[in-house]
Short mmCIF file of C-alpha atoms in Angstrom, two decimals:
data_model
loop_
_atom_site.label_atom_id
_atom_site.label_comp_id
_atom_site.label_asym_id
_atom_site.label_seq_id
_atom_site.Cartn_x
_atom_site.Cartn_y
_atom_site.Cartn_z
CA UNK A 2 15.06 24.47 24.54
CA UNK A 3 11.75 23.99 23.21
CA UNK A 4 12.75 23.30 19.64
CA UNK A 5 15.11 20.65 21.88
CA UNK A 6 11.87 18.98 23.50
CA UNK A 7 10.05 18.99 19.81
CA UNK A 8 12.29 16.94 18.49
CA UNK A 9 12.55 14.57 21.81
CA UNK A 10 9.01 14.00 21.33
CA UNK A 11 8.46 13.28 17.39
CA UNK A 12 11.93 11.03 18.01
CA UNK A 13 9.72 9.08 20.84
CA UNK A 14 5.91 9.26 19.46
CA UNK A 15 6.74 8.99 15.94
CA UNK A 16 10.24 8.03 14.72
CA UNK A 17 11.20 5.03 16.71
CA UNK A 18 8.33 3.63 16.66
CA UNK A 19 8.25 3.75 12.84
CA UNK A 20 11.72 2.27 12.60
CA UNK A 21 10.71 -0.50 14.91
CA UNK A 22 8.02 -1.27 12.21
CA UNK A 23 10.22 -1.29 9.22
CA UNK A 24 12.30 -3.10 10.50
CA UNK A 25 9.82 -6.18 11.26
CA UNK A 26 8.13 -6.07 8.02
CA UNK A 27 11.50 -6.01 6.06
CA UNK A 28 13.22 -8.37 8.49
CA UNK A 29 16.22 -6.16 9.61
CA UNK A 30 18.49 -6.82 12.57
CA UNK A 31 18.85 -3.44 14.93
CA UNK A 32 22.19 -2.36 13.54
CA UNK A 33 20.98 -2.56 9.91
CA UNK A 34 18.22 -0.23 10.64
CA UNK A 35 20.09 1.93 12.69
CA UNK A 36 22.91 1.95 10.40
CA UNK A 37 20.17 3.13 7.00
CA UNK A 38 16.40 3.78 8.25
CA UNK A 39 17.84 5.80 11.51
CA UNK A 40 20.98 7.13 10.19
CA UNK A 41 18.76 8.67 6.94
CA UNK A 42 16.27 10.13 8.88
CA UNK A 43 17.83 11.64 12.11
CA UNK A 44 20.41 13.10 9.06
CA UNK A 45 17.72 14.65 7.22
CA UNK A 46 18.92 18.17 8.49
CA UNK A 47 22.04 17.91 7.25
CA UNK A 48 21.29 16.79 3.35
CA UNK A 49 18.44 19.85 3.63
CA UNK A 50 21.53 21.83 4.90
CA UNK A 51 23.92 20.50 2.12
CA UNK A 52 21.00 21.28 -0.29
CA UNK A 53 20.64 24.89 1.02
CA UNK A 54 24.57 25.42 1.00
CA UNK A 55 25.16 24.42 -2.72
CA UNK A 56 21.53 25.85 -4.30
CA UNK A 57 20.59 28.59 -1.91
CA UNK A 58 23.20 30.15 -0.47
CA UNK A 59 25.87 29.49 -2.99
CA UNK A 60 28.73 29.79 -0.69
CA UNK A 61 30.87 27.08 0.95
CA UNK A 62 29.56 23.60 1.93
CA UNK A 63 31.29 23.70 4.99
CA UNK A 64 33.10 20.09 4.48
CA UNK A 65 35.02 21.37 7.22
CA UNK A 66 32.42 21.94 9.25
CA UNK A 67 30.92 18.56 8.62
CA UNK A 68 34.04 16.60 9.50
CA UNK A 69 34.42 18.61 13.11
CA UNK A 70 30.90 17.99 13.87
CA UNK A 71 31.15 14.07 12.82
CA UNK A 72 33.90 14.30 16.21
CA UNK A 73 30.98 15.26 18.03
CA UNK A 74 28.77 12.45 17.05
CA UNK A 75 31.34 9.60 17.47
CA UNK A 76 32.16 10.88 20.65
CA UNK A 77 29.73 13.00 22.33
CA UNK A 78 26.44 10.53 21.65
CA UNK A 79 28.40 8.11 22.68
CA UNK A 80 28.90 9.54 25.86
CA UNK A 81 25.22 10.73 26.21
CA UNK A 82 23.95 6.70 25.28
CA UNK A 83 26.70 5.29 28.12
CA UNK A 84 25.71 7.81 30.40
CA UNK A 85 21.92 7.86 30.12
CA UNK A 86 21.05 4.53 29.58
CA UNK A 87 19.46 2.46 32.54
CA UNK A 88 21.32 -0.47 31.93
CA UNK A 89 24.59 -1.70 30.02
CA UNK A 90 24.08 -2.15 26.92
CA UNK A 91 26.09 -5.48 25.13
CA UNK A 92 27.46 -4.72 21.89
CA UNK A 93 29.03 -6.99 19.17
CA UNK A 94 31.76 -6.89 17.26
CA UNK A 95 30.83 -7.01 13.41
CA UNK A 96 28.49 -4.52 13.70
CA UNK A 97 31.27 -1.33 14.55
CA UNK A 98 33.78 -2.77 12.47
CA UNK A 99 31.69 -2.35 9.32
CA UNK A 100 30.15 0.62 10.24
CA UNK A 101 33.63 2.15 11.40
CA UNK A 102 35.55 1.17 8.12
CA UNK A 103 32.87 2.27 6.00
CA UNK A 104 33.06 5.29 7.73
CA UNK A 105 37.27 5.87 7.39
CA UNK A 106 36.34 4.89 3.23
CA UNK A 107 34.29 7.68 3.21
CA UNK A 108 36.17 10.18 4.67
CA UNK A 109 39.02 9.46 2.94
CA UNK A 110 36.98 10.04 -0.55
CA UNK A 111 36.08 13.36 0.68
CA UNK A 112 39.52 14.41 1.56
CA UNK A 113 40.83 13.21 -1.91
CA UNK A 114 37.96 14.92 -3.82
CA UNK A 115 37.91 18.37 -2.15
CA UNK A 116 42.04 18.11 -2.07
CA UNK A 117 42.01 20.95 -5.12
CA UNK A 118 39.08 22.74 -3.71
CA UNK A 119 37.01 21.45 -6.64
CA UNK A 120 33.89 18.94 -7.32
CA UNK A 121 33.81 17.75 -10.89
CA UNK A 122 30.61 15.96 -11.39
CA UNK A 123 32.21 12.22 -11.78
CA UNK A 124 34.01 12.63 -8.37
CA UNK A 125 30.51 13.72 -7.08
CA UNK A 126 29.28 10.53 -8.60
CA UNK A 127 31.75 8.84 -6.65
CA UNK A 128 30.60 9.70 -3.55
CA UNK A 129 26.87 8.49 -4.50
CA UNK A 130 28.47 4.97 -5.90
CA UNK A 131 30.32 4.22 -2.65
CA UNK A 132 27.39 5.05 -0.49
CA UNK A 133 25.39 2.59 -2.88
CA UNK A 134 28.46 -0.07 -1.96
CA UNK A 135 27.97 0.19 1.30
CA UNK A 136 24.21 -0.11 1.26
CA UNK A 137 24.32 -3.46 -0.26
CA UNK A 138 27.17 -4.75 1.75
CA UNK A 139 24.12 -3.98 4.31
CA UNK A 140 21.74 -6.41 2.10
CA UNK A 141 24.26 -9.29 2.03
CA UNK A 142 25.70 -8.37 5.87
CA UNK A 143 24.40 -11.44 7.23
CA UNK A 144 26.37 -13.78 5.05
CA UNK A 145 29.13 -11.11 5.30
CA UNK A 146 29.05 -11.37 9.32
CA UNK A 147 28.97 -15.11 9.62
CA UNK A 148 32.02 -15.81 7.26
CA UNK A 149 33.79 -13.23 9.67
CA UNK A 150 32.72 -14.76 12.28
CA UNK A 151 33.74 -18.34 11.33
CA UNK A 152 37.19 -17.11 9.21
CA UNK A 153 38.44 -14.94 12.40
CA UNK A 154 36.67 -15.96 15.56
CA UNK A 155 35.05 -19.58 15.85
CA UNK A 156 34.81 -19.09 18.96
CA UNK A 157 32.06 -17.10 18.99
CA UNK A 158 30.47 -19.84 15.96
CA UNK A 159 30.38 -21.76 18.99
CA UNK A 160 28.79 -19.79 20.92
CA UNK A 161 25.91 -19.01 18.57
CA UNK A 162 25.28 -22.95 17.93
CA UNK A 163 25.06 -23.32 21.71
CA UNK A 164 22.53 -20.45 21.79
CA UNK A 165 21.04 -22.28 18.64
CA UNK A 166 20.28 -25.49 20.39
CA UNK A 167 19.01 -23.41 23.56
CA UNK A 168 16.38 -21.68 21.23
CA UNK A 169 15.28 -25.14 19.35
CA UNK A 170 14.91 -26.69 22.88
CA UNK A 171 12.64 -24.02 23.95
CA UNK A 172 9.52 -24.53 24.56
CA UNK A 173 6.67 -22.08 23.22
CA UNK A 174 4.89 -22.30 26.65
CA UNK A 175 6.51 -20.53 29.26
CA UNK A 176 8.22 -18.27 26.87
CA UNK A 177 7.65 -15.11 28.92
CA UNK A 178 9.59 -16.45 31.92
CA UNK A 179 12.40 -18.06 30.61
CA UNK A 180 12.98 -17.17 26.36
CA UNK A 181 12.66 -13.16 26.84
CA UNK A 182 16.72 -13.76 27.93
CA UNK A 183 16.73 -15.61 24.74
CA UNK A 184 15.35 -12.73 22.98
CA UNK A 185 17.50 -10.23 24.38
CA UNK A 186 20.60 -12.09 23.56
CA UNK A 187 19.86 -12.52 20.06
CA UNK A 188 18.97 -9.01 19.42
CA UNK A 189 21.68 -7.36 20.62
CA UNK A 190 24.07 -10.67 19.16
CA UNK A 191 25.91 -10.07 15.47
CA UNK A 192 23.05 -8.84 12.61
CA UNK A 193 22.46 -12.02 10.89
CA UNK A 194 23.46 -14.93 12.89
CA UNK A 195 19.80 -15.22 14.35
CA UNK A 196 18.14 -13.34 11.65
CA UNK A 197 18.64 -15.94 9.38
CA UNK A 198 16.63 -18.14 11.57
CA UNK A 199 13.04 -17.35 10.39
CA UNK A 200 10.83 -18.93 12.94
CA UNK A 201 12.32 -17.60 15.85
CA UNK A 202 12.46 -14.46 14.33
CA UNK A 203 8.71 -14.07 13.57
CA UNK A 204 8.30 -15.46 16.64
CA UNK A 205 9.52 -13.00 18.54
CA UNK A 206 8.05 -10.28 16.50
CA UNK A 207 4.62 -12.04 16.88
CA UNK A 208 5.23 -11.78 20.84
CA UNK A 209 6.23 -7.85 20.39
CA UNK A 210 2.91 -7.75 18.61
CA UNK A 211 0.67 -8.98 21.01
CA UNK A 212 0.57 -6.23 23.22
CA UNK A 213 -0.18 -4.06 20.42
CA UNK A 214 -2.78 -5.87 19.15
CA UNK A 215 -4.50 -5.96 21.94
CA UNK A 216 -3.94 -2.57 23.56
CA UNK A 217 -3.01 0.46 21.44
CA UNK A 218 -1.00 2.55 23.47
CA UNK A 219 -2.55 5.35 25.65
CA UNK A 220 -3.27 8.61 23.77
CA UNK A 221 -0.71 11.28 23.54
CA UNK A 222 -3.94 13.94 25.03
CA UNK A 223 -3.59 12.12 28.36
CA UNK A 224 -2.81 13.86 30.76
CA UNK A 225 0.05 12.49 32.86
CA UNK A 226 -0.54 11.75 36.74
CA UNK A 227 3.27 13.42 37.79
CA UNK A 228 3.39 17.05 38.88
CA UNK A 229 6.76 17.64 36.90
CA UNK A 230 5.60 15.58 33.64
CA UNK A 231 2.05 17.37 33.73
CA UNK A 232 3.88 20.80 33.65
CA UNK A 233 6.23 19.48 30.39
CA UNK A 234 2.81 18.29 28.90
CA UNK A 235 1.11 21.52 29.06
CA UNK A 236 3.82 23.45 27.66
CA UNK A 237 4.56 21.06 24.90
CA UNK A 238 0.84 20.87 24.07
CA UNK A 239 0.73 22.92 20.96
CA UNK A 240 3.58 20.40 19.75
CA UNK A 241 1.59 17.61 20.87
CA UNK A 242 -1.47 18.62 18.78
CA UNK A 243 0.49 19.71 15.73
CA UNK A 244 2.18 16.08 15.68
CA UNK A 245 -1.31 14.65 16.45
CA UNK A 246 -2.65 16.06 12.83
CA UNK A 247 0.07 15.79 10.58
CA UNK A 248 1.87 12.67 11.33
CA UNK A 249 -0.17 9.15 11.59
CA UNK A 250 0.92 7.15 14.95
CA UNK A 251 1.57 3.74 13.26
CA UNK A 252 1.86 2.02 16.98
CA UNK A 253 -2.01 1.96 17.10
CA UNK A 254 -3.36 -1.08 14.95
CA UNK A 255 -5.13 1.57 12.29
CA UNK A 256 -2.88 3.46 11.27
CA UNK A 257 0.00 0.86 11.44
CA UNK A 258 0.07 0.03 7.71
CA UNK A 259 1.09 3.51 7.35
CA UNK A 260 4.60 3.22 8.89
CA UNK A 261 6.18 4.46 6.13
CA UNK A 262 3.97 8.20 6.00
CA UNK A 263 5.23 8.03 9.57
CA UNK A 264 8.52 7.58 8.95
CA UNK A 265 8.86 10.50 6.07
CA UNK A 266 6.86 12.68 8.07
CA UNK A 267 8.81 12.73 11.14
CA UNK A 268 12.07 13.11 9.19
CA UNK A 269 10.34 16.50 7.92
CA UNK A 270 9.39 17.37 11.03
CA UNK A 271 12.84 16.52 12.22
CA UNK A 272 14.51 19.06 9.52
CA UNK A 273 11.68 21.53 10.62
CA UNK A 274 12.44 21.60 13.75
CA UNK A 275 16.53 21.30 13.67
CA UNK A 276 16.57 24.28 11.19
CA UNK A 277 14.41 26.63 13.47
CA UNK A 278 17.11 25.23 16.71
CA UNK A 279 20.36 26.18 14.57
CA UNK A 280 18.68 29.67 13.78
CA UNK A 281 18.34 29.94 17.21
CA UNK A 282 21.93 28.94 18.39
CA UNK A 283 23.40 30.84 16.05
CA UNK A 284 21.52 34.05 16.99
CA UNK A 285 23.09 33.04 20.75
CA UNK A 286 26.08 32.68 19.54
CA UNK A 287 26.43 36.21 17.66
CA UNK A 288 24.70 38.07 20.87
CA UNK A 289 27.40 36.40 23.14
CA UNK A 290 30.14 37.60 20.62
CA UNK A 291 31.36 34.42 19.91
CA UNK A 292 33.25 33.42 16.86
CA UNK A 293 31.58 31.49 13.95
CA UNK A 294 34.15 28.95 13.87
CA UNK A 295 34.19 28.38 17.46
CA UNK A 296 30.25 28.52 17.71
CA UNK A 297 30.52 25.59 14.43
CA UNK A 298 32.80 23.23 16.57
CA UNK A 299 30.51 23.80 19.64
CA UNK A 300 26.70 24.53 19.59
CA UNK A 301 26.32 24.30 16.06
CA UNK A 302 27.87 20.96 16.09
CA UNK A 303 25.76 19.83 18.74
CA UNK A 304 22.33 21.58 17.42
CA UNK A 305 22.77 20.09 14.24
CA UNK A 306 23.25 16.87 16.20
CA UNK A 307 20.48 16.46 18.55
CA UNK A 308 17.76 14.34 16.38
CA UNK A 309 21.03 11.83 16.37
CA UNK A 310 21.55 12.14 20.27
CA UNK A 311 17.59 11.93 21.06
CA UNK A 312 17.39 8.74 18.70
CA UNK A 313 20.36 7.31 20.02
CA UNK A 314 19.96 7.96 23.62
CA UNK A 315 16.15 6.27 23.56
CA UNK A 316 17.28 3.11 22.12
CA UNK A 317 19.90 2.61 23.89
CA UNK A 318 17.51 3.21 27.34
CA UNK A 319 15.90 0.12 25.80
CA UNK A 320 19.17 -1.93 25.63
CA UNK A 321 19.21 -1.70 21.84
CA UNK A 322 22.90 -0.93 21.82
CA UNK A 323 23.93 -2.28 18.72
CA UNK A 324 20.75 -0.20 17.00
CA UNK A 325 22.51 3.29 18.91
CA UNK A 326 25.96 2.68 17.91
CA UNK A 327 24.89 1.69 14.29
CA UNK A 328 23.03 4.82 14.09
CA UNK A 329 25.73 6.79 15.47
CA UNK A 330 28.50 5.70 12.56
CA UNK A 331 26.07 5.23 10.13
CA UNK A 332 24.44 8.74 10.61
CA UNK A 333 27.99 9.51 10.12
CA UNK A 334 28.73 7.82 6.78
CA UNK A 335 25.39 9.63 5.25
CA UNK A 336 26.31 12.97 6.50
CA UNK A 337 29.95 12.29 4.27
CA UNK A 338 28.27 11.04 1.44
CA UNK A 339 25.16 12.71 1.24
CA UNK A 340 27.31 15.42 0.31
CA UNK A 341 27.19 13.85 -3.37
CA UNK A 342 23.98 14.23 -3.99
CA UNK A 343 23.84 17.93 -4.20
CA UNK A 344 26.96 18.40 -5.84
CA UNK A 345 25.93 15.92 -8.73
CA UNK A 346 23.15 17.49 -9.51
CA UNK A 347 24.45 20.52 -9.70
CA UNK A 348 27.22 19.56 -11.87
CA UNK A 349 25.08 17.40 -14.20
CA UNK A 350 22.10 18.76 -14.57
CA UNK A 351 22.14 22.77 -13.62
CA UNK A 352 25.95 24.18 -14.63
CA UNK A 353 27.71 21.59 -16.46
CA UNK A 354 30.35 24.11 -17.29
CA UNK A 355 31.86 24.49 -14.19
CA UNK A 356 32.99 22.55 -10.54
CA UNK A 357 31.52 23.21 -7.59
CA UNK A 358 33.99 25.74 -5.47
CA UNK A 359 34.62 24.46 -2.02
CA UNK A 360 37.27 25.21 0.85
CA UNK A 361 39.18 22.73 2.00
CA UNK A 362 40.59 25.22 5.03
CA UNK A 363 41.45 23.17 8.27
CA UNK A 364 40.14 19.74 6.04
CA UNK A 365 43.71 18.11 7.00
CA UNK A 366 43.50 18.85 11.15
CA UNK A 367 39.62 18.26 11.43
CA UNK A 368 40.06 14.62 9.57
CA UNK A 369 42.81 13.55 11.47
CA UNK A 370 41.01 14.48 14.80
CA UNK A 371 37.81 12.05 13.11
CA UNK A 372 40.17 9.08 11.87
CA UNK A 373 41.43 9.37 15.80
CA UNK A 374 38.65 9.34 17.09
CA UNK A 375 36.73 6.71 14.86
CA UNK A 376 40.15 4.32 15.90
CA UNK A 377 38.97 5.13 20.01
CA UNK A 378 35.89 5.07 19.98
CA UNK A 379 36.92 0.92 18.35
CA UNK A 380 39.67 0.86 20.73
CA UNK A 381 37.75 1.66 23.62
CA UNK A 382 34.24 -0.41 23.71
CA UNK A 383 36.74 -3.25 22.24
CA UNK A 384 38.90 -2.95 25.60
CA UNK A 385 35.84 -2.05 27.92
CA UNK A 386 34.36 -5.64 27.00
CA UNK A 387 32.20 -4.94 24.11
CA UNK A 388 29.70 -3.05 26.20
CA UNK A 389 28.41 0.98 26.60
CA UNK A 390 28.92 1.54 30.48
CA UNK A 391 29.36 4.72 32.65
CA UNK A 392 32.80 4.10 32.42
CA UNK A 393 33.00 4.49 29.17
CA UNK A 394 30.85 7.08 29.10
CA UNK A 395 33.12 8.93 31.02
CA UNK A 396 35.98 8.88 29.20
CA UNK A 397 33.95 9.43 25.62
CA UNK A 398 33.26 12.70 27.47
CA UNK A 399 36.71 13.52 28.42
CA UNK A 400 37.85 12.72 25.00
CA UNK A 401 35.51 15.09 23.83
CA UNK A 402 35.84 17.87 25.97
CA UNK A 403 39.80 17.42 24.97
CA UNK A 404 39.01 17.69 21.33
CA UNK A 405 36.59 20.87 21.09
CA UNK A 406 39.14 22.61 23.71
CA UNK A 407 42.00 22.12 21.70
CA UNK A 408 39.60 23.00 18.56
CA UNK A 409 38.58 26.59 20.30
CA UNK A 410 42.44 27.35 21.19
CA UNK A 411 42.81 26.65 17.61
CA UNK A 412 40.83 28.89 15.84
CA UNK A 413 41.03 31.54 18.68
CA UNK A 414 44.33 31.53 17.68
CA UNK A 415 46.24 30.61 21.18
CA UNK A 416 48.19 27.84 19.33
CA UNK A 417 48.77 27.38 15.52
CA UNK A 418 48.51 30.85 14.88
CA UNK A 419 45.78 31.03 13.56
CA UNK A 420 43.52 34.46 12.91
CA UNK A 421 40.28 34.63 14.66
CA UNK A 422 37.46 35.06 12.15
CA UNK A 423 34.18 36.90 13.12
CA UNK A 424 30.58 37.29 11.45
CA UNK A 425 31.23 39.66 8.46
CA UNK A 426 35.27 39.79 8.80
#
């Protein structure tokens, strides 16, 4: 629990924020920094974990593993971001459907390479080159987006010049009354039909700015005025202070050229601390008696999770929903492919002689439960009107609680007959 409040608060102080600045200086719509700034760095525990697994431990990767927990990603944080935000958020269309077929791509390439239970360095390679394809299909996914959006749907082209003419009939007085529903709109509209628009977006970055400018925010020593919240600040103190002196706060005009330090050193705080919480969940786990696999569809899956959830859940509590669901897929698409980069350079630079051994055990039930569930999760927000509600929220959950039930009968061996592995069987 406290390793669970850590990473709430370097997510909060230190990770959003930094995101928020990237994204200005390098002129990214929400869902292209959620989909590669957020995704990388709330995934940072699972490359160090896919790191560990092929150069430390020398055992099994746990592809397996990976895919089952990817179930709980699509369709647990989605449930936590319906259910926890303060308002609905609007979502668009291009956005998911990119993120969502790069996602089935990359799946599928890790079924067909770990088919024979062996990486060979080229298919490894593979892996690296299709993650590279789908980072520049990022670069160019504002031209991308608008011929979709003209070649399948002009009616939304119409909608986006009416919102157009709206923005070049706006005044610059009076914009905090009436043009912050501007804002909104175009933020959480497709990645690129508004960003291309330079003026209005520098505008609008210029009016974010203003209140930092001219008021840094209050310091993280304050002490907080609420009974409850004064209690959670004096017990998460000694994080506080080690976050204080280690990572620079690049809200506060100073140290705001620095977003990047910010950014790398909350993604190695994130690792830090998600390492120390899996430790711990697995140690619950083995004093409860339960088994590995079931503790790896469950806990683990969710432990390894949380610096998605946390990121996800905040930003979408700030109606950034096309930011949370970008973050959620693409988060997703790294942890698949990420998977590469390990196994390449093992098989190029430190045992050329020989694949990588992997087990492909339960690959073919796992995957079709994620290609389901990457289909519903579509499926749904397309039906619920393109927006993250408590409705939807609540059947994300159910879908969820369906899946890892079905999972523990499974490999408790109730149904497929399947033999229940323990620790050291």
């Amino acid at each position: 629990m406290y390793m669970f409040l850590a990473v709430a608060i370097v997510c909060d102080e230190y990770f959003i924020p930094s995101l928020e600045v990237i994204s200005e200086r390098l002129g990214l719509s929400e869902d292209v920094a959620g989909a590669t700034f957020m995704a990388v760095g709330s995934s940072a525990p699972e490359l160090v974990t896919s790191f560990l697994g092929v150069f430390v431990t020398k055992g099994d990767i746990g592809v397996s593993t990976i895919v089952g927990s990817a179930v709980y990603n699509l369709l647990g944080i989605c449930a936590a971001c319906c259910l926890l935000a303060e308002e609905i958020c609007k979502l668009t269309c291009w956005p998911l459907f990119r993120d969502c077929v790069a996602y089935a791509v990359s799946v599928g390439a890790v079924i067909a390479i770990t088919f024979d239970n062996k990486i060979f360095w080229y298919e490894s390679a593979s892996l690296i080159f299709i993650y590279g394809l789908y980072i520049v299909m990022l670069c160019f996914d504002i031209k991308m987006n608008q011929y979709m959006v003209k070649k399948f749907s002009p009616c939304c082209t119409c909608i986006a010049e009416v919102l157009e003419e709206n923005h070049d009939q706006q005044p610059l007085l009076g914009w905090k009354e009436e043009s912050i529903r501007v804002v909104r709109q175009r933020s959480r509209s497709d990645s690129g039909i508004f960003q291309e628009d330079s003026d209005y977006s520098q505008l609008s970055i210029s009016m974010h700015g203003l209140n930092e400018i001219s008021d840094d925010p209050p310091s993280v020593f304050t002490v907080p005025e609420d009974d409850f919240k004064r209690v959670l600040w004096v017990l998460s103190l000694p994080i506080i202070t080690l976050l204080y002196l280690t990572v620079p706060d690049c809200r506060k005009r100073w140290w705001k050229k620095w977003f990047i330090l910010t950014f790398v050193m909350s993604a190695v705080w994130i690792s830090g601390v998600t390492y120390i919480l899996v430790w711990m969940v697995t140690i619950v786990g083995e004093t409860l008696s339960i088994p590995d696999t079931v503790m790896g569809l469950t806990l683990l899956a969710a432990g390894t999770s949380i610096p998605d959830t946390v990121a996800s859940v905040l930003v979408a509590r700030e109606g950034k929903g096309d930011m949370a669901m970008s973050n959620i897929v693409g988060s997703n698409v790294f942890d698949m492919l990420c998977l590469g980069l390990p196994w390449f350079i093992k098989t190029v630079f430190i045992d050329r002689s020989s694949p990588v051994e992997v087990s492909s055990t339960g690959l073919t039930y796992t995957t079709i439960s994620l290609l389901f569930s990457i289909i519903f999760i579509f499926v749904a927000i397309h039906v619920n009107g393109w927006k993250l509600d408590k409705k939807l929220g609540v059947i994300c959950l159910i879908m969820y609680l369906v899946f890892a039930t079905l999972s523990i009968l499974y490999e408790l061996g109730i149904i497929g007959g399947m033999p229940v592995r323990f620790c050291g069987d």
